[in-house]
mmCIF file of C-alpha atoms in Angstrom:
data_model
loop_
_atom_site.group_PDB
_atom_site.id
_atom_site.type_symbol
_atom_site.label_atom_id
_atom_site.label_comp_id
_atom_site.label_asym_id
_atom_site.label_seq_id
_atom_site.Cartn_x
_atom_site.Cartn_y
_atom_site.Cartn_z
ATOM 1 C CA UNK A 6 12.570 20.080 19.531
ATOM 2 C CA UNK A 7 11.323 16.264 19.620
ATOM 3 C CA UNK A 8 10.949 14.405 16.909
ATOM 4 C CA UNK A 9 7.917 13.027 16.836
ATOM 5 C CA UNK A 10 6.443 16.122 18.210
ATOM 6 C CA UNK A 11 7.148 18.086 15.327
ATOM 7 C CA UNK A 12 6.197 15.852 12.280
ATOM 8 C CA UNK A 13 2.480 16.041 13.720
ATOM 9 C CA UNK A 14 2.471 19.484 12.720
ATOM 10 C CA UNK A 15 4.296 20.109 9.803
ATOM 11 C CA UNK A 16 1.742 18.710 7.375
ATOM 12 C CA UNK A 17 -0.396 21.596 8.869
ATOM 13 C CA UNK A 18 2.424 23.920 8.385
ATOM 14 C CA UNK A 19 3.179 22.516 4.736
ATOM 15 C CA UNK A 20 -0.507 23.230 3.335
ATOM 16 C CA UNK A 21 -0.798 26.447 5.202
ATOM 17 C CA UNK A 22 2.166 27.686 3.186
ATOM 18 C CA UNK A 23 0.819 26.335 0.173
ATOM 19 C CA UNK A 24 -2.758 27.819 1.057
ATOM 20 C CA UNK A 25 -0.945 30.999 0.847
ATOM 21 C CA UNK A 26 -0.435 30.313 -2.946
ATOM 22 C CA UNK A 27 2.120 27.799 -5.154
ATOM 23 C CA UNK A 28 5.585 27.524 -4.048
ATOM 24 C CA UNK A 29 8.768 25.144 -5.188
ATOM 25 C CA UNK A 30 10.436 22.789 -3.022
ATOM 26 C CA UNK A 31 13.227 25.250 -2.031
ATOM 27 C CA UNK A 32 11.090 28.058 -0.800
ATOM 28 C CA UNK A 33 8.654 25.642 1.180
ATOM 29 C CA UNK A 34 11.608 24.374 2.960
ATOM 30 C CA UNK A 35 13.357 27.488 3.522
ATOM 31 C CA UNK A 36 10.245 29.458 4.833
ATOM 32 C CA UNK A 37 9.760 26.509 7.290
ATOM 33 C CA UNK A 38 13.309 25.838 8.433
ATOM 34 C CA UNK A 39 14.041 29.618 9.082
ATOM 35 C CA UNK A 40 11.232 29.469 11.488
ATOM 36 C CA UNK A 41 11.556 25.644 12.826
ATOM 37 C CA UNK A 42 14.315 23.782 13.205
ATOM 38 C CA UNK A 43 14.225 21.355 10.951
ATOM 39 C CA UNK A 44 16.608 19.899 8.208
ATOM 40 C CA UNK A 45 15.635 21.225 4.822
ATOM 41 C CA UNK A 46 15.170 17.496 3.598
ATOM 42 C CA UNK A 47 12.221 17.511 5.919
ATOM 43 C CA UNK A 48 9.640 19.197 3.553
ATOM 44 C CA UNK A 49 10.199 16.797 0.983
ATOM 45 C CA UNK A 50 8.682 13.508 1.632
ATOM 46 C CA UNK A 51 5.723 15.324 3.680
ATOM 47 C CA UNK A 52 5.315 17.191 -0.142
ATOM 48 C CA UNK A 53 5.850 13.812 -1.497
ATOM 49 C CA UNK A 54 2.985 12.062 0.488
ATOM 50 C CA UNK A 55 0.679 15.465 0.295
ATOM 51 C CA UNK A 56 0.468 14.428 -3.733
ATOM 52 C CA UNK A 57 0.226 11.124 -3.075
ATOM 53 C CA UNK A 58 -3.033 11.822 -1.177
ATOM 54 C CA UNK A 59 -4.493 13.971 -3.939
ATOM 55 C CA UNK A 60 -3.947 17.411 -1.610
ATOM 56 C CA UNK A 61 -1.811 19.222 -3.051
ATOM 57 C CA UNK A 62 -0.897 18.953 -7.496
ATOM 58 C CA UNK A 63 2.165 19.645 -8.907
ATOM 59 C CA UNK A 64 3.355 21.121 -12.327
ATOM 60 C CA UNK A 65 6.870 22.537 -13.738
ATOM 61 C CA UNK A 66 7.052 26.218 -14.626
ATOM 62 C CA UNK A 67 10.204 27.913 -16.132
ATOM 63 C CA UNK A 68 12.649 30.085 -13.563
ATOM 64 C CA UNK A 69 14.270 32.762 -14.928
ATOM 65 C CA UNK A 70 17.944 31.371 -13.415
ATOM 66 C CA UNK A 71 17.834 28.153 -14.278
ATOM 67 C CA UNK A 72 16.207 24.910 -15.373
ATOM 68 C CA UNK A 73 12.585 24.473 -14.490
ATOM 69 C CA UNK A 74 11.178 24.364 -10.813
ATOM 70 C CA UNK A 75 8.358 22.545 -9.592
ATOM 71 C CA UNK A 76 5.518 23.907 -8.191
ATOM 72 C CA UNK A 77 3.273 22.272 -6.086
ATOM 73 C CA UNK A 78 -0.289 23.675 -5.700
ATOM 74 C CA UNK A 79 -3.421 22.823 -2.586
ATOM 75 C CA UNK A 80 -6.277 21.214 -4.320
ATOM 76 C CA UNK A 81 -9.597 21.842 -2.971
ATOM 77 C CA UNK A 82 -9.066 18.629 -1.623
ATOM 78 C CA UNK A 83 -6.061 19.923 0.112
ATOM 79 C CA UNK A 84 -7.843 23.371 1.037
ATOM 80 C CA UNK A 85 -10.612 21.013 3.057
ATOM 81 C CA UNK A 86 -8.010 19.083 5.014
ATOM 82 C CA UNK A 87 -6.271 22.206 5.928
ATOM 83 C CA UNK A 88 -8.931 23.942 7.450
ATOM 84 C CA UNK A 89 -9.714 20.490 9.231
ATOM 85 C CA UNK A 90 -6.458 20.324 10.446
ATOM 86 C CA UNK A 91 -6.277 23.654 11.477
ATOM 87 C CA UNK A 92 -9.145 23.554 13.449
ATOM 88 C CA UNK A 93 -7.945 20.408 14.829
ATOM 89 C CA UNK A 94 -4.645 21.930 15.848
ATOM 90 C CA UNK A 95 -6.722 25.244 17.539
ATOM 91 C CA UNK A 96 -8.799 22.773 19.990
ATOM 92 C CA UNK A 97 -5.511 20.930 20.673
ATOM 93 C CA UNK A 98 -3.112 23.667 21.038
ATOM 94 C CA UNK A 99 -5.952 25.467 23.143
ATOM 95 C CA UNK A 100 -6.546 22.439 25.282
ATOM 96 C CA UNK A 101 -2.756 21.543 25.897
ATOM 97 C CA UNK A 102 -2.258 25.327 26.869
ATOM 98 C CA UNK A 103 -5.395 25.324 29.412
ATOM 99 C CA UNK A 104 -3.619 22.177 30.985
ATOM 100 C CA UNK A 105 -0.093 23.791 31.212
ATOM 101 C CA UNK A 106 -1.839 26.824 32.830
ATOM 102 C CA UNK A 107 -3.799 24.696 35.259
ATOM 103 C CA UNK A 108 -0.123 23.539 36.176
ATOM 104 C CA UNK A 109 1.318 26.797 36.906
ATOM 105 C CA UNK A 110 -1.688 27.620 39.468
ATOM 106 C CA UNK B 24 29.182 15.696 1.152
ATOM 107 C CA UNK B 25 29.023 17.108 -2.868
ATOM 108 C CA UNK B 26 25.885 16.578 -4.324
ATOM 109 C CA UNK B 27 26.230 13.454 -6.856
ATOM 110 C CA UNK B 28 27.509 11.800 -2.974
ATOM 111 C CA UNK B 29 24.678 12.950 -1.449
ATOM 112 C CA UNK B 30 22.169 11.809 -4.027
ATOM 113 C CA UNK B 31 24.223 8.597 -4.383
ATOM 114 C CA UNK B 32 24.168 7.675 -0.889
ATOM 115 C CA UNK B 33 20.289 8.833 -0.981
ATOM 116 C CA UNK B 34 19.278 6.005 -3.855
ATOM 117 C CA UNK B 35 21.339 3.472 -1.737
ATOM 118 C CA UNK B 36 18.677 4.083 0.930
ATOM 119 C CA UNK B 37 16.084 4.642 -0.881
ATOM 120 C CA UNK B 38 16.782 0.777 -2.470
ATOM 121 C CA UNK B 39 13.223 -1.002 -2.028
ATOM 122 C CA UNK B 40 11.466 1.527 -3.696
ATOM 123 C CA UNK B 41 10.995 1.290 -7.533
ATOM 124 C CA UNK B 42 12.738 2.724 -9.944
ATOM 125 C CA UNK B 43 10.182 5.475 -11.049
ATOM 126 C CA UNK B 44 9.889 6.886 -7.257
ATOM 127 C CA UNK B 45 13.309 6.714 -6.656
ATOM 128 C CA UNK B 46 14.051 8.647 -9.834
ATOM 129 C CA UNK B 47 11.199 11.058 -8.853
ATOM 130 C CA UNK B 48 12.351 11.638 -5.815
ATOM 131 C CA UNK B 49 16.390 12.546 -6.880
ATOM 132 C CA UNK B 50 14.482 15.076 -8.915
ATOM 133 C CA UNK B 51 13.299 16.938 -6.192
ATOM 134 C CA UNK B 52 16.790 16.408 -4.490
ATOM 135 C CA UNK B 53 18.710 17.422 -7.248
ATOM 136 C CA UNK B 54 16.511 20.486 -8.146
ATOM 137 C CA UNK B 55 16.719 21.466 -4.436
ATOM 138 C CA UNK B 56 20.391 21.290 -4.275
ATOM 139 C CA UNK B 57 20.350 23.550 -7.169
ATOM 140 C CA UNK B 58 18.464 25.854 -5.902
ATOM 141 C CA UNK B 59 20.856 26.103 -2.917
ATOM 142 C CA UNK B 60 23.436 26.698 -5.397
ATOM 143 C CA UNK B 61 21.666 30.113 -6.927
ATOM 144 C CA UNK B 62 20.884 31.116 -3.032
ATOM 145 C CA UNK B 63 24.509 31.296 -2.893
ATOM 146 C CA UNK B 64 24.912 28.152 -1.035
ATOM 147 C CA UNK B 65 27.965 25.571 -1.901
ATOM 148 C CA UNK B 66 27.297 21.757 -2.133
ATOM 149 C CA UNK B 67 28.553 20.935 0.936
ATOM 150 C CA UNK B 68 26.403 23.610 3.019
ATOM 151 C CA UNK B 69 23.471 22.128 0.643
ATOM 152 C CA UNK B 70 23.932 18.640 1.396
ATOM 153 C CA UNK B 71 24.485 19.510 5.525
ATOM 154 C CA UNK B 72 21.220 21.244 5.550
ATOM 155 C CA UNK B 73 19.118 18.823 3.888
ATOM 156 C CA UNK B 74 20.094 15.835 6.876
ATOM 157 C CA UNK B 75 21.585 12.840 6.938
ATOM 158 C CA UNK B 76 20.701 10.883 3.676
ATOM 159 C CA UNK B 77 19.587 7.948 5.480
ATOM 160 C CA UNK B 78 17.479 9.975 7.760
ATOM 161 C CA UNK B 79 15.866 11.252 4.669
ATOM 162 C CA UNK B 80 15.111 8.224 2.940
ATOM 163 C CA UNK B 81 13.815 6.827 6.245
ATOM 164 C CA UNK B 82 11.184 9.948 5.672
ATOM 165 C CA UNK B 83 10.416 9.031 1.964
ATOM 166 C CA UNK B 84 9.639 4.926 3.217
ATOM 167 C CA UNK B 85 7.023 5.910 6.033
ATOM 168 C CA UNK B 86 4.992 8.377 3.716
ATOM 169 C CA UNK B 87 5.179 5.785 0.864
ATOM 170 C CA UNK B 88 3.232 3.212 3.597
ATOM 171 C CA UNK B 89 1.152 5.747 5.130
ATOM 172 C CA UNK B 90 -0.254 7.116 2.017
ATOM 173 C CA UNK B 91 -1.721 3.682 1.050
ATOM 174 C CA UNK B 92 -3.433 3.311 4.337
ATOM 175 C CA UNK B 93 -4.488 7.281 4.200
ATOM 176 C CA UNK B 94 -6.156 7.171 0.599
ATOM 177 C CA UNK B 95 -7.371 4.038 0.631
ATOM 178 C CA UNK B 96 -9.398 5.287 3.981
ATOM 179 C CA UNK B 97 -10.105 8.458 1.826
ATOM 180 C CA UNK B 98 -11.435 6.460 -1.177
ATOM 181 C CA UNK B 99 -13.756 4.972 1.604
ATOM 182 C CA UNK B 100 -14.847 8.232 2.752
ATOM 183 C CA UNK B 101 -14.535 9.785 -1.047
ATOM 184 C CA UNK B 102 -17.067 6.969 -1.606
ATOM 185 C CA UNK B 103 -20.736 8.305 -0.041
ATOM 186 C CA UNK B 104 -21.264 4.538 0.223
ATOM 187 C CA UNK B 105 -25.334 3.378 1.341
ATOM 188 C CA UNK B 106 -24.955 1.395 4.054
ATOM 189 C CA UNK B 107 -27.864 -0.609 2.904
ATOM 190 C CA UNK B 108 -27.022 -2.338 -0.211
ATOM 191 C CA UNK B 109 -29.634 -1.586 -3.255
ATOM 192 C CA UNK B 110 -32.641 -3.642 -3.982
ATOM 193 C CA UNK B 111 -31.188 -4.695 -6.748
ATOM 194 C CA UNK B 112 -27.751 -6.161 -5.267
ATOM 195 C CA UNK B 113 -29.342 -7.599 -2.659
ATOM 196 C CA UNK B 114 -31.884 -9.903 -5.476
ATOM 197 C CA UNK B 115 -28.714 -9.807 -7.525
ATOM 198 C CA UNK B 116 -26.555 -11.431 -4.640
ATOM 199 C CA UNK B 117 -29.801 -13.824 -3.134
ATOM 200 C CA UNK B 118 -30.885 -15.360 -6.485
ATOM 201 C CA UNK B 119 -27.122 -15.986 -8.069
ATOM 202 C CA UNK B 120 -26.287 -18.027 -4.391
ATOM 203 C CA UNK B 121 -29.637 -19.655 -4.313
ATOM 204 C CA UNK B 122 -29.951 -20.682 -8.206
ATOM 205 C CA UNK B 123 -26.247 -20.905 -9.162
ATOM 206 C CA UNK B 124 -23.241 -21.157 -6.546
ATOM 207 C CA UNK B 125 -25.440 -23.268 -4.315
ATOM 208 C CA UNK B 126 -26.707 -25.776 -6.553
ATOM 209 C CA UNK B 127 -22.975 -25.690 -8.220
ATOM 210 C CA UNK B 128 -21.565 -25.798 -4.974
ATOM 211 C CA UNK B 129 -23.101 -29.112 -4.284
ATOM 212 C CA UNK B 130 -22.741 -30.931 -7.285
ATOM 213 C CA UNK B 131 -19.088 -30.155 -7.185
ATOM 214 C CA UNK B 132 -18.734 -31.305 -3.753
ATOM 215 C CA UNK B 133 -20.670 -34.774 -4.858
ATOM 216 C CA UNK B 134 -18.497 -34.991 -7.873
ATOM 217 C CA UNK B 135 -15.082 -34.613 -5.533
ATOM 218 C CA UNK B 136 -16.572 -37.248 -2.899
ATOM 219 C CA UNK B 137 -17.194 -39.207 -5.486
ATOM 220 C CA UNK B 138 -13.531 -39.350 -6.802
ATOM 221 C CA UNK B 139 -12.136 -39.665 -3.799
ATOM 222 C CA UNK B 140 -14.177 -42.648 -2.970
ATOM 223 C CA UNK B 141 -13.469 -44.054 -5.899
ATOM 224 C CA UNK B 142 -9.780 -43.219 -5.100
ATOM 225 C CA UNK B 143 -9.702 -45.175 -2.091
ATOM 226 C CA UNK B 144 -11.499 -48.633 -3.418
ATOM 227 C CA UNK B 145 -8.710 -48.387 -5.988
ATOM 228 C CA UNK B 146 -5.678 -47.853 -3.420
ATOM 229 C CA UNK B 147 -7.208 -50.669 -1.008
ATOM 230 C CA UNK B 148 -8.115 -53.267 -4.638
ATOM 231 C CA UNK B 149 -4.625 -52.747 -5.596
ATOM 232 C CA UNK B 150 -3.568 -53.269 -1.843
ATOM 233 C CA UNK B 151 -5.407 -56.258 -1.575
ATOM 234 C CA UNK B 152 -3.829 -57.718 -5.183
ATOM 235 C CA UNK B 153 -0.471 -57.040 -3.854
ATOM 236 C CA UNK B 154 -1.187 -58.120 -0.561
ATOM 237 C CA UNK B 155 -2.607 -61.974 -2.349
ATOM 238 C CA UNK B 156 0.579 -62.048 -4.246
ATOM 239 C CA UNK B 157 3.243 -61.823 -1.746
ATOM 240 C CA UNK B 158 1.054 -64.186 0.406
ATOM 241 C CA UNK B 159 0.825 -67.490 -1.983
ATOM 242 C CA UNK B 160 3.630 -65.986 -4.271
ATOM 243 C CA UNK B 161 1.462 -67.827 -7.602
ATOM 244 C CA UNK B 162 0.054 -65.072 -9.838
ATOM 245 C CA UNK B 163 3.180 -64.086 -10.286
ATOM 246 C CA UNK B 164 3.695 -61.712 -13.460
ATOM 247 C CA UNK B 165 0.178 -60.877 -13.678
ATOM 248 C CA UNK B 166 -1.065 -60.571 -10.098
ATOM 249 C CA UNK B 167 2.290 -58.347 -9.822
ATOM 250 C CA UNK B 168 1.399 -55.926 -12.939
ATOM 251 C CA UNK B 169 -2.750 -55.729 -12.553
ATOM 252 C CA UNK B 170 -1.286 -54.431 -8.514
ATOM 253 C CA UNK B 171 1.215 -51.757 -9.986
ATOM 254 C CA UNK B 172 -0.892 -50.520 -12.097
ATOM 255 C CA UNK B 173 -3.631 -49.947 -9.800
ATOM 256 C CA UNK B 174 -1.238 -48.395 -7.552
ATOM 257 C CA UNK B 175 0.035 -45.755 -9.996
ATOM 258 C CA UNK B 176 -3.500 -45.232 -11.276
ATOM 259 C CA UNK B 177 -4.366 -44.499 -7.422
ATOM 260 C CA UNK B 178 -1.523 -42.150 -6.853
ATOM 261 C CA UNK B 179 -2.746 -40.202 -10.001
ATOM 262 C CA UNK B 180 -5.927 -40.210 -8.525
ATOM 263 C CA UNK B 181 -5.063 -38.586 -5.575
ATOM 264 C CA UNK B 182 -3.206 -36.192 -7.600
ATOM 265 C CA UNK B 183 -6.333 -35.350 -9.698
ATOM 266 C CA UNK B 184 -8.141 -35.522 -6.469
ATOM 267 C CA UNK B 185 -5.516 -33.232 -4.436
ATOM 268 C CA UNK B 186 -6.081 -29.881 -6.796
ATOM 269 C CA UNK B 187 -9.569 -30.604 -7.336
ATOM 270 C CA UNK B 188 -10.394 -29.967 -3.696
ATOM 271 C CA UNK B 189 -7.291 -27.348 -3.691
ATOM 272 C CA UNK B 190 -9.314 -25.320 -6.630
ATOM 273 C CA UNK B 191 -12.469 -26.444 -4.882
ATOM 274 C CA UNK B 192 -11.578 -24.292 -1.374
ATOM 275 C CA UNK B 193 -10.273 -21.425 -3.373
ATOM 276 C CA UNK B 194 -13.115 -21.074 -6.082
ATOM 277 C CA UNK B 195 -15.539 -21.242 -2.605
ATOM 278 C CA UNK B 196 -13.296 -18.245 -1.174
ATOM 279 C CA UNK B 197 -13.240 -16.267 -4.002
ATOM 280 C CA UNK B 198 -16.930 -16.398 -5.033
ATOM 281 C CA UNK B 199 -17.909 -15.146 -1.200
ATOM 282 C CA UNK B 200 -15.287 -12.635 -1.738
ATOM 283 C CA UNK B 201 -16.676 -11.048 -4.849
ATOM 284 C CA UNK B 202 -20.286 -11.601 -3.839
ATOM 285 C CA UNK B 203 -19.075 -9.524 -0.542
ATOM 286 C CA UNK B 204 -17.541 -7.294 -3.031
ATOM 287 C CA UNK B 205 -21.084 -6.843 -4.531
ATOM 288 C CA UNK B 206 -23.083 -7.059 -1.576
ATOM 289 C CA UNK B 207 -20.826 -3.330 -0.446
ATOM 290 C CA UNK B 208 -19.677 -1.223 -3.244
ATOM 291 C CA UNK B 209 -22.741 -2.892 -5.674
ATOM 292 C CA UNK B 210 -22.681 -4.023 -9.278
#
């Protein structure tokens, strides 16, 4: 898929994961390259600039296999832009699929 | 790739960035390529998946400059700023520019004028002086040292004169900066 085109959305797809409680670097990345193709390096800055921006917090918490993982958790910040974004992305995605549909016709 | 290539080739990228964030952001690498490892992945497969190092640190350098832009909009917005500026700035604002930078402002200016004025009726005496020695050639010794010594005292005067309007400009800039300052976020 394009570039460009995807990076637009992946912040949205980042916090939803995280809106669906913590997660570690790893499993955000896995979830979302099993379903997108994307390179697993992807998540990272996006995670990177999510902190930066006060959405999401991070902390360390002991795994049972091996040294500690971090965690990274939506702030209430981060809950508000998500459900701005997603609304956002509902309007868009709705309006891009009326025009493809007026196509077709 | 293994992974100490991988993360070495990543901090090469990464170069511009400071040391902290670039040793922040290995950490992540590193503890993702570990992770791989327990998933039953090798270093190689690890190091394919995650993309081209420089591709990655291309990633890392536009969030770092978006982020700025993004939170200083959002400290902006965080901010439930009054458009109108309090009763209290605005007197605050009126009566320091009226009573103090104006007044100030002025009798700076008149001070600077004044030098370089001054400055000039020096350069042209000593001018002169040197000028009426070369022409009869008489005076000589004294006519010659009472000229050079206006000369240098003119060229230190201009000097004096040069970062006194220099510090003049910026002081000017900098006090309608912060009163601006003032004037939006308030005391």
């Amino acid at each position: 898929m394009n570039n460009q085109f995807k990076k637009g959305v992946l912040d949205l797809c980042v916090l939803t994961i995280l809106g669906k409680g913590d997660s570690y670097g790893y499993d955000v990345a896995d979830t979302l390259s099993r379903k997108i193709q994307i390179s697993d390096g992807t998540v990272y800055p996006i995670l990177r600039k999510l902190a930066s921006d006060g959405l999401v917090s991070t902390y360390l918490k002991e795994s049972k296999n091996g040294p500690p993982r971090k965690y990274y958790h939506l702030t209430d910040q981060g809950r508000e832009k998500l459900t701005l974004y997603r609304q956002e992305w509902d309007e868009f995605s709705e309006a891009v699929k009326g025009i493809l549909e007026d196509e077709k016709t | 790739m293994t992974k100490k290539e991988y993360l070495d080739k990543l901090a090469k990228e990464l170069g511009s960035m400071s040391y902290n964030d670039v040793k922040d952001i290995l950490n992540d690498i590193e503890e993702h390529f570990n992770e791989s490892m327990l998933a039953g992945k090798t270093e190689e497969e690890a190091a394919a998946q995650l993309g081209d190092p420089k591709d990655l640190a291309a990633d890392y350098k536009e969030g770092m400059s978006l982020p700025m832009i993004l939170s200083k909009k959002a400290q902006k917005e965080a901010k439930p700023k009054v458009k109108e500026p309090s009763s209290g700035t605005v007197m605050f604002v009126v009566l320091m520019t009226v009573f103090v930078a104006i007044p100030a402002w002025f009798t700076l200016f008149g001070i600077i004028l004044c030098i370089a004025l001054a400055e000039l009726a020096v350069a042209l005496g000593s001018l002169a002086i040197l000028a009426t020695f070369w022409s009869y050639g008489s005076f000589l010794v004294s006519g010659l040292l009472l000229g050079l010594t206006l000369l240098f005292l003119a060229i230190f005067g201009y000097a004096v004169c040069y970062f006194s309007i220099k510090y003049f400009v910026l002081g000017t800039k900098w006090y309608i900066e912060s009163m601006k300052r003032v004037w939006h976020n308030g005391l």
